[in-house]
N, CA and C atoms as an extended XYZ file, in Angstrom:
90
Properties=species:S:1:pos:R:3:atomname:S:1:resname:S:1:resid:I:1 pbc="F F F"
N        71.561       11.361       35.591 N   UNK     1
C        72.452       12.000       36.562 CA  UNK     1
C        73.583       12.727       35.836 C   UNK     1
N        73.889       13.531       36.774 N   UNK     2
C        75.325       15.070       35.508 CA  UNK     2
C        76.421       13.930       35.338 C   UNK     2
N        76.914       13.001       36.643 N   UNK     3
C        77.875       12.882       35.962 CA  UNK     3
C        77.809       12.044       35.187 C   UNK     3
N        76.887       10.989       34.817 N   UNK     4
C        76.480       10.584       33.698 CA  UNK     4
C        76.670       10.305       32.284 C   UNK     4
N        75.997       11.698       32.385 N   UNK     5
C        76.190       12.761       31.216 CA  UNK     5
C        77.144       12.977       30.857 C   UNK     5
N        78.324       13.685       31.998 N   UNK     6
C        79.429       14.037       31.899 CA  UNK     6
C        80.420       13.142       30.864 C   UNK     6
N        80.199       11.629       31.544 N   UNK     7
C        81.262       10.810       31.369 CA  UNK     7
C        81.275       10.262       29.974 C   UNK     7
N        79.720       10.176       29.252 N   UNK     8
C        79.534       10.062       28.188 CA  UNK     8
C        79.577       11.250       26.698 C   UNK     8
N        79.748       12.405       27.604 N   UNK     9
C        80.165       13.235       26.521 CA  UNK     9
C        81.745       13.301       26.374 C   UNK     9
N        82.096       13.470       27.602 N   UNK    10
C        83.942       12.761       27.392 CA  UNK    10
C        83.992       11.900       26.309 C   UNK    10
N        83.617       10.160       26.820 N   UNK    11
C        83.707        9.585       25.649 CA  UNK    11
C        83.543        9.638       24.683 C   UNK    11
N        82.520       10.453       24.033 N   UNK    12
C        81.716       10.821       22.607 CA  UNK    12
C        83.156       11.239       21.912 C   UNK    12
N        83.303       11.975       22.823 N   UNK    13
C        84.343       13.740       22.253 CA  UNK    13
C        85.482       12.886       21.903 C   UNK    13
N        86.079       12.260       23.163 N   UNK    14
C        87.377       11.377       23.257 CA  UNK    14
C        87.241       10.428       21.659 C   UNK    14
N        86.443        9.651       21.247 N   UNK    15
C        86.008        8.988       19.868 CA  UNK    15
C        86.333        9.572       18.934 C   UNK    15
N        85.538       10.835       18.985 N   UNK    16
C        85.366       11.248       17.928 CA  UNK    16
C        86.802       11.607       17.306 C   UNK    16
N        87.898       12.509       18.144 N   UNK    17
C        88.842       12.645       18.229 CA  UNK    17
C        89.602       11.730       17.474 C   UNK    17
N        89.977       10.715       18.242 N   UNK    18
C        90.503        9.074       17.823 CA  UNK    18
C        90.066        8.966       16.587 C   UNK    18
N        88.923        8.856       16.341 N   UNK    19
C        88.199        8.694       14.777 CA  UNK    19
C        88.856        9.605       13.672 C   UNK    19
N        89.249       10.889       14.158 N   UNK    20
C        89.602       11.541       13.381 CA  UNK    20
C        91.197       11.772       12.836 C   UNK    20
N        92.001       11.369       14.392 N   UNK    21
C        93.528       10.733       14.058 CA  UNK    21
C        93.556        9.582       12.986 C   UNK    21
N        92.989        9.020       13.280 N   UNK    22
C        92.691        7.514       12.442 CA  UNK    22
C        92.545        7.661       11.122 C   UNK    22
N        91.671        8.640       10.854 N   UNK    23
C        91.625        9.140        9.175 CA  UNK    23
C        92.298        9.953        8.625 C   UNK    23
N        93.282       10.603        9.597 N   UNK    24
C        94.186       11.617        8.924 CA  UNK    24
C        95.876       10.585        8.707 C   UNK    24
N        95.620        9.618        9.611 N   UNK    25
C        96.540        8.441       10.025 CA  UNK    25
C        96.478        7.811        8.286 C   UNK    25
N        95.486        7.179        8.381 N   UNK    26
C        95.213        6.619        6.979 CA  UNK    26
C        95.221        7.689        5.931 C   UNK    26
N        95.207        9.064        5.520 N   UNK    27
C        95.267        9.408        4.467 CA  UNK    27
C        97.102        9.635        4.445 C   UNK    27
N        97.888        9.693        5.267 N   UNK    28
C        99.110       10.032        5.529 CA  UNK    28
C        99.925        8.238        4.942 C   UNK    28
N        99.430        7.666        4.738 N   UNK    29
C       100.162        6.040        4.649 CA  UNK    29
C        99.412        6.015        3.447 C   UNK    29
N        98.123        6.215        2.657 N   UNK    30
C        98.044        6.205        1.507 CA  UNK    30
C        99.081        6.775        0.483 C   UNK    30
């Protein structure tokens, strides 16, 4: 179903995001 879909590409995106604060987070405190 779309919204489904929808809600899980949000999340993907939303992650990935986070994932990527997180490593710029950690190279900034190294």
């Amino acid at each position: 179903n779309l919204n489904g879909k929808n809600y899980i590409f949000f999340t993907w995106k939303k992650s990935i995001i986070l994932h990527l604060d997180y490593k710029d987070n950690l190279q900034i405190l190294a």
